[in-house]
Coordinates of C-alpha atoms and ligand atoms in Angstrom, one line a residue:
I1 CA -0.4 0.1 0.1
N2 CA 1.2 3.7 -0.9
S3 CA 1.0 4.8 2.8
L4 CA 1.7 8.3 1.9
A5 CA -1.5 8.8 0.7
T6 CA -3.4 6.1 3.1
Y7 CA -2.6 7.3 6.5
R8 CA -2.2 11.3 5.9
P9 CA -4.9 13.1 7.8
K10 CA -7.5 15.0 6.4
L11 CA -8.5 17.2 9.4
H12 CA -5.0 17.4 11.1
F13 CA -1.6 18.8 10.8
A14 CA 1.2 16.6 9.4
P15 CA 4.0 18.4 7.9
K16 CA 4.2 17.7 3.9
K17 CA 7.3 15.6 4.7
N18 CA 10.0 14.6 7.3
W19 CA 9.7 14.4 11.0
M20 CA 7.9 16.2 13.6
N21 CA 7.6 16.0 17.1
D22 CA 6.0 19.0 20.2
P23 CA 4.0 21.8 19.0
N24 CA 5.9 24.8 19.8
G25 CA 4.8 28.6 19.8
M26 CA 1.4 28.4 19.5
V27 CA 0.4 31.8 19.1
Y28 CA -2.8 34.2 17.4
F29 CA -1.7 37.5 15.9
Q30 CA -3.0 39.1 13.3
G31 CA -5.7 36.9 11.9
E32 CA -3.4 33.5 12.2
Y33 CA -2.9 31.3 14.0
H34 CA 0.4 30.0 14.2
L35 CA 1.6 26.7 14.9
F36 CA 5.6 26.0 15.0
F37 CA 6.5 22.7 15.6
Q38 CA 10.0 20.4 16.5
Y39 CA 10.9 19.6 12.8
H40 CA 13.9 17.4 11.3
P41 CA 14.1 18.4 7.6
D42 CA 16.4 16.2 6.7
G43 CA 14.4 12.7 7.8
T44 CA 11.9 10.9 9.0
T45 CA 13.2 10.4 12.2
W46 CA 14.2 12.7 15.4
G47 CA 17.3 14.6 14.3
P48 CA 18.6 17.9 15.3
M49 CA 15.9 20.3 15.5
H50 CA 14.7 23.0 13.9
W51 CA 11.4 25.1 14.4
G52 CA 9.0 24.3 11.5
H53 CA 5.8 26.6 11.1
A54 CA 2.3 26.3 9.9
V55 CA -0.4 29.3 9.9
S56 CA -4.2 28.8 9.6
K57 CA -7.5 31.1 10.2
D58 CA -9.1 28.2 11.9
M59 CA -6.8 25.5 12.9
I60 CA -7.8 23.0 11.1
T61 CA -6.3 24.1 7.5
W62 CA -2.7 25.0 8.1
E63 CA -0.4 26.2 5.2
E64 CA 2.9 25.0 5.9
L65 CA 5.4 28.0 5.7
D66 CA 9.2 27.8 5.7
I67 CA 11.1 27.0 9.1
A68 CA 11.2 29.1 11.2
L69 CA 14.3 28.7 13.8
Y70 CA 17.9 26.6 12.4
P71 CA 20.2 25.9 14.7
D72 CA 23.1 28.2 15.6
E73 CA 26.2 28.1 17.6
H74 CA 24.2 27.9 20.8
G75 CA 22.7 24.7 19.5
T76 CA 20.0 23.0 17.8
I77 CA 16.0 24.2 18.6
F78 CA 13.9 22.6 21.2
S79 CA 10.6 23.3 21.8
G80 CA 9.2 26.9 23.5
S81 CA 6.7 29.2 23.1
A82 CA 6.1 32.9 21.5
V83 CA 3.8 35.6 23.0
V84 CA 3.2 39.3 21.0
D85 CA 4.8 41.7 22.9
W86 CA 2.2 44.1 22.7
N87 CA 3.5 46.9 25.1
N88 CA 7.3 46.4 23.8
T89 CA 8.8 45.5 27.1
S90 CA 11.3 43.6 25.5
G91 CA 12.5 47.0 23.3
F92 CA 12.6 44.7 19.9
F93 CA 9.4 47.0 18.9
P94 CA 10.0 50.0 18.7
D95 CA 7.1 50.8 15.6
E96 CA 4.4 48.2 15.8
P97 CA 4.0 45.3 18.1
G98 CA 5.7 41.5 16.9
L99 CA 6.4 38.1 18.2
V100 CA 9.1 36.9 20.0
A101 CA 9.7 33.0 20.6
I102 CA 11.2 31.9 23.7
F103 CA 13.0 28.6 23.4
T104 CA 15.6 25.5 24.6
H105 CA 19.0 25.9 22.5
H106 CA 20.4 22.4 23.0
L107 CA 24.0 21.2 22.9
D108 CA 24.5 17.7 22.4
G109 CA 26.9 16.1 25.2
T110 CA 30.5 15.5 24.2
E111 CA 33.2 13.2 26.0
E112 CA 34.2 16.1 28.2
R113 CA 30.5 17.6 29.1
P114 CA 26.9 16.5 29.6
P115 CA 24.2 18.4 26.9
V116 CA 23.8 22.1 27.6
Q117 CA 20.5 23.7 27.5
T118 CA 19.9 27.2 27.6
Q119 CA 17.1 29.6 26.9
S120 CA 17.0 32.3 24.0
L121 CA 14.8 34.3 22.2
A122 CA 14.2 35.3 18.6
F123 CA 11.7 37.9 17.2
S124 CA 10.1 38.8 13.5
H125 CA 8.7 41.6 12.6
D126 CA 6.6 40.5 9.6
K127 CA 4.2 37.9 11.6
G128 CA 6.5 35.4 11.9
R129 CA 7.6 34.7 8.3
T130 CA 11.6 36.0 9.1
W131 CA 12.9 35.8 12.2
T132 CA 16.3 37.4 14.1
K133 CA 17.7 35.6 17.0
Y134 CA 18.6 38.2 20.0
E135 CA 22.4 39.0 19.7
G136 CA 22.5 38.4 24.1
N137 CA 21.4 34.7 23.7
P138 CA 20.9 32.6 26.1
V139 CA 18.8 34.6 28.2
L140 CA 18.8 31.7 31.0
G141 CA 21.3 29.0 32.0
P142 CA 22.8 26.9 31.7
D143 CA 22.1 24.9 34.6
T144 CA 23.3 22.4 36.9
K145 CA 20.5 20.3 35.8
V146 CA 21.0 19.1 32.3
D147 CA 17.0 19.2 31.9
F148 CA 16.9 22.3 31.6
R149 CA 13.8 23.3 28.9
D150 CA 10.6 24.2 27.2
P151 CA 9.8 27.4 27.9
K152 CA 6.0 28.9 28.2
V153 CA 5.8 32.4 28.9
F154 CA 2.6 34.4 29.3
W155 CA 1.7 37.9 30.5
H156 CA 0.9 37.9 34.3
K157 CA -1.7 41.1 34.5
E158 CA -1.9 40.9 38.4
T159 CA 2.1 41.5 39.3
E160 CA 2.7 43.2 35.2
K161 CA 5.5 40.2 34.5
W162 CA 6.2 37.7 32.0
I163 CA 6.1 34.8 34.0
M164 CA 7.9 31.4 32.4
S165 CA 7.4 27.9 33.3
L166 CA 10.3 26.0 32.6
A167 CA 11.0 21.6 32.9
T168 CA 13.9 21.1 35.1
G169 CA 14.5 17.3 35.6
Q170 CA 11.2 16.3 37.7
T171 CA 10.1 19.8 38.6
I172 CA 8.6 22.7 37.2
T173 CA 10.4 25.6 37.8
F174 CA 9.0 29.7 37.1
Y175 CA 10.6 32.5 36.1
S176 CA 9.9 36.1 36.1
S177 CA 10.7 38.8 34.0
P178 CA 10.1 43.0 33.4
N179 CA 11.1 42.3 29.8
L180 CA 11.7 38.7 27.9
I181 CA 15.5 39.0 28.6
D182 CA 16.1 38.8 32.4
W183 CA 14.9 36.4 34.3
K184 CA 14.3 35.7 38.0
F185 CA 13.8 32.5 39.9
E186 CA 10.6 32.9 41.6
S187 CA 9.9 29.1 42.6
E188 CA 10.0 25.2 41.8
F189 CA 7.3 22.7 42.1
G190 CA 6.5 19.3 41.8
E191 CA 8.7 17.5 44.7
G192 CA 6.5 14.4 46.3
I193 CA 3.3 15.5 44.1
G194 CA 2.1 14.0 40.8
S195 CA 3.5 11.1 38.1
H196 CA 7.2 10.7 38.6
D197 CA 7.4 8.2 36.0
G198 CA 9.6 10.0 33.7
V199 CA 11.3 13.3 32.9
W200 CA 9.3 16.0 33.1
E201 CA 8.4 18.5 30.0
C202 CA 6.8 20.7 27.8
P203 CA 4.9 22.6 30.8
D204 CA 1.8 25.3 30.6
L205 CA 0.2 27.2 33.3
F206 CA -3.1 29.2 32.8
T207 CA -6.6 30.0 34.2
L208 CA -9.9 28.2 32.7
K209 CA -13.0 29.2 33.4
I210 CA -15.2 26.2 35.7
E211 CA -18.1 25.2 34.3
D212 CA -21.3 26.8 35.2
S213 CA -19.6 29.5 37.6
E214 CA -18.2 32.6 37.2
E215 CA -14.8 31.1 39.3
E216 CA -11.5 29.9 37.4
K217 CA -8.8 27.8 38.2
W218 CA -5.4 27.8 37.3
V219 CA -4.1 24.6 36.1
L220 CA -0.5 23.3 35.5
I221 CA 0.2 20.7 32.1
V222 CA 3.2 18.5 32.5
S223 CA 4.3 15.9 29.9
I224 CA 6.2 13.2 31.3
G225 CA 8.9 11.6 29.0
D226 CA 8.9 8.1 28.2
N227 CA 10.2 5.3 31.1
P228 CA 11.2 1.6 29.7
E229 CA 10.4 0.8 33.0
F230 CA 6.9 1.2 32.1
D231 CA 4.3 0.2 29.2
R232 CA 2.8 3.1 29.2
G233 CA 5.1 5.6 27.4
S234 CA 4.6 9.3 27.4
F235 CA 2.1 10.8 28.5
T236 CA 0.3 14.1 30.1
Q237 CA -0.2 14.9 33.3
Y238 CA -2.0 18.3 35.0
F239 CA -2.1 19.8 38.3
T240 CA -5.4 22.1 39.4
G241 CA -4.6 25.2 41.9
S242 CA -3.7 28.3 42.4
F243 CA -0.8 31.1 41.4
D244 CA 0.2 34.1 42.9
G245 CA 2.0 35.5 41.0
S246 CA 5.5 33.2 42.3
T247 CA 4.3 30.0 43.5
F248 CA 2.0 27.5 41.9
T249 CA 0.0 25.3 44.8
A250 CA -1.7 22.1 43.8
E251 CA -4.6 21.1 45.6
H252 CA -5.0 17.9 45.5
D253 CA -2.7 14.3 45.8
S254 CA -4.3 12.3 42.9
I255 CA -2.5 11.7 40.0
K256 CA -4.4 13.5 37.0
L257 CA -4.2 12.8 33.1
L258 CA -5.0 14.9 30.4
D259 CA -5.5 11.7 28.3
V260 CA -6.0 8.5 28.8
G261 CA -5.0 7.3 25.2
K262 CA -1.2 6.5 24.2
D263 CA -0.9 9.6 21.6
N264 CA -1.4 12.9 23.0
Y265 CA 1.9 14.4 24.1
A266 CA 3.7 17.6 24.8
G267 CA 0.7 19.5 23.8
V268 CA 0.4 23.1 25.0
S269 CA -2.2 26.2 24.4
F270 CA -2.4 29.0 21.7
S271 CA -0.7 32.5 23.5
D272 CA -2.7 35.8 22.8
I273 CA -6.1 34.3 22.1
P274 CA -8.0 37.6 22.0
D275 CA -10.6 38.8 25.3
E276 CA -13.3 38.6 23.2
D277 CA -12.9 35.3 22.0
G278 CA -12.0 34.5 25.6
R279 CA -10.9 30.3 24.7
R280 CA -8.0 28.4 26.1
I281 CA -7.4 26.2 23.1
Y282 CA -5.1 23.4 23.3
L283 CA -3.1 20.8 20.6
G284 CA -0.7 17.8 21.3
W285 CA 1.3 16.3 19.2
M286 CA -0.8 12.9 18.5
S287 CA 2.1 10.0 19.1
N288 CA 4.5 8.6 21.7
W289 CA 7.9 8.2 21.9
R290 CA 7.5 4.4 22.3
Y291 CA 7.1 4.3 18.7
A292 CA 6.7 7.7 17.0
N293 CA 10.1 7.1 15.1
Q294 CA 8.6 3.3 13.7
V295 CA 5.1 4.3 12.7
P296 CA 4.6 2.9 9.1
T297 CA 4.2 6.3 7.3
D298 CA 6.8 7.2 4.5
G299 CA 8.0 10.7 3.6
W300 CA 6.7 12.1 6.7
R301 CA 6.0 11.2 10.1
S302 CA 3.8 12.7 12.8
Q303 CA 0.7 15.2 13.1
M304 CA -1.0 16.8 15.9
T305 CA -4.0 16.2 17.4
L306 CA -7.4 18.7 16.7
P307 CA -7.6 21.4 18.4
R308 CA -9.7 21.4 22.0
E309 CA -11.3 24.2 23.9
L310 CA -10.3 23.6 28.1
A311 CA -12.2 24.1 30.9
V312 CA -12.8 22.6 34.2
R313 CA -15.5 20.7 35.6
K314 CA -16.4 20.3 39.2
V315 CA -17.2 16.9 39.9
G316 CA -17.8 16.0 43.5
E317 CA -15.1 17.8 45.5
D318 CA -12.6 17.3 42.4
Y319 CA -12.0 19.5 39.7
K320 CA -11.0 18.2 36.2
V321 CA -9.8 19.0 33.0
I322 CA -12.5 18.6 29.9
Q323 CA -11.8 19.2 26.5
R324 CA -14.2 20.1 23.4
L325 CA -13.2 20.2 19.7
V326 CA -13.3 23.5 19.0
G327 CA -16.4 24.8 17.0
E328 CA -14.5 25.3 13.7
L329 CA -14.3 21.7 12.6
N330 CA -17.9 21.8 12.3
S331 CA -18.0 23.6 8.9
Y332 CA -15.7 20.2 7.3
F333 CA -18.9 18.6 7.4
S334 CA -22.1 18.7 5.8
E335 CA -24.2 15.9 5.9
K336 CA -25.7 13.9 8.5
V337 CA -26.7 10.2 9.4
D338 CA -29.2 10.1 11.7
I339 CA -29.1 7.2 14.1
D340 CA -32.8 7.7 15.5
E341 CA -33.4 5.9 19.1
C342 CA -33.4 2.6 19.2
I343 CA -32.7 -0.2 21.7
V344 CA -29.8 -2.2 20.8
E345 CA -29.2 -6.0 21.2
G346 CA -26.4 -7.7 19.7
T347 CA -25.3 -5.4 16.9
K348 CA -27.1 -2.5 15.1
T349 CA -24.1 -1.2 12.0
I350 CA -24.3 1.9 10.4
K351 CA -22.8 2.5 6.7
V352 CA -20.5 5.6 6.6
E353 CA -18.3 5.1 3.8
E354 CA -16.0 8.4 4.6
S355 CA -12.6 9.4 4.7
Y356 CA -13.6 10.9 8.1
V357 CA -16.6 10.7 10.2
D358 CA -17.7 12.8 13.2
L359 CA -19.9 10.8 15.9
T360 CA -22.1 11.8 18.3
L361 CA -23.6 9.0 20.5
N362 CA -25.6 9.0 23.5
L363 CA -25.4 4.6 24.8
E364 CA -27.5 4.1 28.0
R365 CA -27.2 1.2 29.1
V366 CA -30.3 -1.1 30.1
D367 CA -29.1 -4.2 31.5
A368 CA -26.1 -5.1 29.2
E369 CA -23.0 -6.3 30.9
Q370 CA -20.6 -4.7 28.1
F371 CA -21.5 -2.2 25.1
G372 CA -19.7 0.0 23.0
I373 CA -19.0 0.6 19.0
T374 CA -16.9 -0.7 16.7
V375 CA -15.3 1.4 13.9
H376 CA -14.8 -0.8 10.7
H377 CA -12.2 0.7 8.8
T378 CA -12.2 -1.8 6.0
K379 CA -14.0 -5.3 6.1
E380 CA -10.8 -7.0 8.2
Q381 CA -9.4 -3.9 9.9
H382 CA -11.4 -2.5 12.9
T383 CA -10.8 -0.6 16.4
T384 CA -13.6 -1.5 19.2
I385 CA -14.1 0.8 22.2
T386 CA -15.9 -1.0 25.0
F387 CA -17.5 -0.2 28.2
D388 CA -17.8 -2.8 31.0
S389 CA -20.3 -2.2 33.3
A390 CA -19.3 -4.6 35.8
K391 CA -15.6 -3.2 36.5
N392 CA -16.9 0.2 34.8
V393 CA -14.3 0.3 32.3
L394 CA -14.0 1.7 28.9
V395 CA -11.4 0.0 26.5
L396 CA -9.9 0.9 23.1
D397 CA -8.9 -1.9 21.5
R398 CA -6.9 -1.5 18.5
K399 CA -5.3 -5.0 18.1
K400 CA -6.6 -5.3 15.1
S401 CA -6.9 -1.8 13.2
G402 CA -4.4 -2.3 10.2
Q403 CA -0.5 -1.9 10.9
I404 CA 0.3 -2.8 14.5
D405 CA 3.2 -4.9 14.1
F406 CA 6.2 -2.0 14.4
S407 CA 6.2 -1.9 18.5
D408 CA 4.8 -3.8 21.5
M409 CA 3.2 -1.2 22.9
F410 CA 1.1 -0.4 20.0
L411 CA -0.9 -3.3 21.0
L412 CA -1.8 -3.3 24.5
D413 CA -5.3 -2.4 25.3
Q414 CA -6.1 1.7 26.5
E415 CA -7.9 1.6 29.3
V416 CA -9.6 4.0 32.0
K417 CA -11.7 3.8 34.9
L418 CA -14.9 5.5 34.9
E419 CA -17.5 6.9 38.0
N420 CA -20.1 4.9 36.0
T421 CA -21.3 3.3 32.6
D422 CA -25.0 3.8 33.0
N423 CA -25.6 6.9 30.3
V424 CA -22.3 7.8 28.4
Q425 CA -22.1 10.4 25.9
L426 CA -19.8 10.1 22.9
R427 CA -17.8 11.9 20.8
L428 CA -15.4 10.3 18.2
V429 CA -13.4 11.8 15.4
V430 CA -12.5 9.2 13.2
D431 CA -9.6 10.3 10.4
S432 CA -7.0 8.2 8.2
S433 CA -5.0 7.5 10.8
S434 CA -6.3 8.3 14.2
L435 CA -9.5 8.2 16.7
E436 CA -10.1 11.3 19.0
L437 CA -12.3 10.0 21.7
L438 CA -14.3 12.6 24.1
V439 CA -16.3 10.8 26.2
N440 CA -19.5 12.8 29.0
G441 CA -18.9 15.9 27.9
G442 CA -15.5 15.6 27.5
E443 CA -14.4 14.7 30.9
Y444 CA -12.4 11.6 28.9
S445 CA -10.1 12.3 26.2
L446 CA -8.2 9.0 24.6
T447 CA -6.4 9.9 21.6
S448 CA -5.1 6.9 19.6
L449 CA -3.2 6.2 16.7
V450 CA -4.4 3.7 13.8
Y451 CA -3.2 2.7 10.2
P452 CA -5.6 0.9 8.9
D453 CA -6.2 0.9 4.6
K454 CA -9.2 3.5 4.7
A455 CA -10.5 5.4 7.5
C456 CA -14.0 4.3 7.8
E457 CA -16.4 1.5 6.0
A458 CA -19.4 1.3 8.9
I459 CA -19.9 1.6 12.3
S460 CA -21.5 -0.3 14.6
I461 CA -23.4 -0.5 17.7
H462 CA -23.2 -3.6 19.8
T463 CA -23.8 -5.0 22.9
F464 CA -23.0 -8.3 25.0
N465 CA -25.4 -10.2 27.2
G466 CA -28.3 -7.5 27.4
T467 CA -29.4 -4.2 26.0
I468 CA -28.6 -0.4 25.5
K469 CA -30.5 2.4 24.3
A470 CA -28.7 4.2 21.8
A471 CA -29.3 7.4 19.5
G472 CA -27.2 10.2 18.1
Y473 CA -25.9 10.8 14.5
V474 CA -22.8 10.5 12.5
S475 CA -21.5 14.0 10.9
I476 CA -19.9 12.9 7.1
P477 CA -17.7 15.1 4.9
C478 CA -18.6 18.1 3.1
K479 CA -19.1 17.1 -0.5
Ligands
LIG1 C1 9.4 16.4 24.3 C2 10.7 17.2 24.0 C3 10.7 18.5 24.6 C4 12.0 18.8 24.2 C5 11.8 18.1 22.6 C6 12.9 17.8 21.9 O1 8.9 15.6 23.2 O2 11.6 15.5 24.6 O3 11.2 18.1 26.2 O4 12.4 20.3 23.6 O5 10.9 17.2 22.7 O6 12.3 17.4 20.2

């Protein structure tokens, strides 16, 4: 099969050619969303990192532009963020506001010394098309810590300072600055809390509205690198709590996962979304370090998740980050195939032969022991999502989804414990080589790659030992 065509996503960003990992420098400026990304322009596996660049009007259709940042004497270009310097705090913009990128310079280790990671700046006067590196680079580091990277910067209105969250080994360190150039240590977070299964990477700190209230919560996202001792690969956790301009305090001891699937990593949010819009929009790298370098695509590797709007929901005494796909996605669908309310016992199949689909479905358990849906990619290839009412779990099984034999971990079921399975709401977007499942209004997100010969031939609803009530619709592409 020609995997160049087969696996290439219709709705997700993927580079035209060669290797991509983390989203970087996501920022909205003068009518454009910018997506920079970890990019290796000379191969389809990870290598000396550059910042690739794409722009979009709606975060779904992206135009890939020239490489934004190239390696230099300080090293290759690792992950980081971008902001609009509206008030020329940096002095780079005497005439009109522009973009500043804050990123990690990485120098490989040698026989004499370990790797060196420092934070540097570049600025652009032409909407991100060309960049000038700051002559005083680096602006922060090196440090005694070898892992000292992935700066995410935002303007903290209350203290009128820039705040940088930086991944520093297995903690996040916060720095502040009046001008993006001079950085002062504020505090360090993470000792003895959260998951320490691997190195901490790609932090992001922001406020989110609490659903159905006027209140907000501070949320800190932290990605956790792959650790060969465990079979989960790389994943993302978050903390909810408070931030006073200097210190972040988490309000819980439990480990909270942003995505219970295997393929959502290093995600961060857009900077400078206008106040009138008010959304906090996030997207991640849709892969897993355990097998990212082996996935069976030709000529290009990796894609991003769909953009998602984040909020916080109070569940009991706990606060959960919930995710919804951005409304911009709706204009990529025109028709609907209705699934009228019905009782299902056994299997009900809906034929939808499309290159991508968006399914909305409510499943109400009557007495089925197990129930769920299967996406039939082709006659032989399928992915199954099952709810087990005795165990209260949701399981995604991709063992028969197509090409699977490039990694043992790809075969493992993706499973999450739910409060109950009496009434589940599903939203599932199926593209050429991915499934993004949001359960119960985005309380759970399960993002999973698959490599079938075709996206979708049919969707079936099925039960085991009993019945369920089902209703919903499948949205299909514009013709
Ligand atoms: C996360 C990461 C970052 C680093 C980048 C290098 O996936 O390891 O910590 O900056 O990738 O490409």
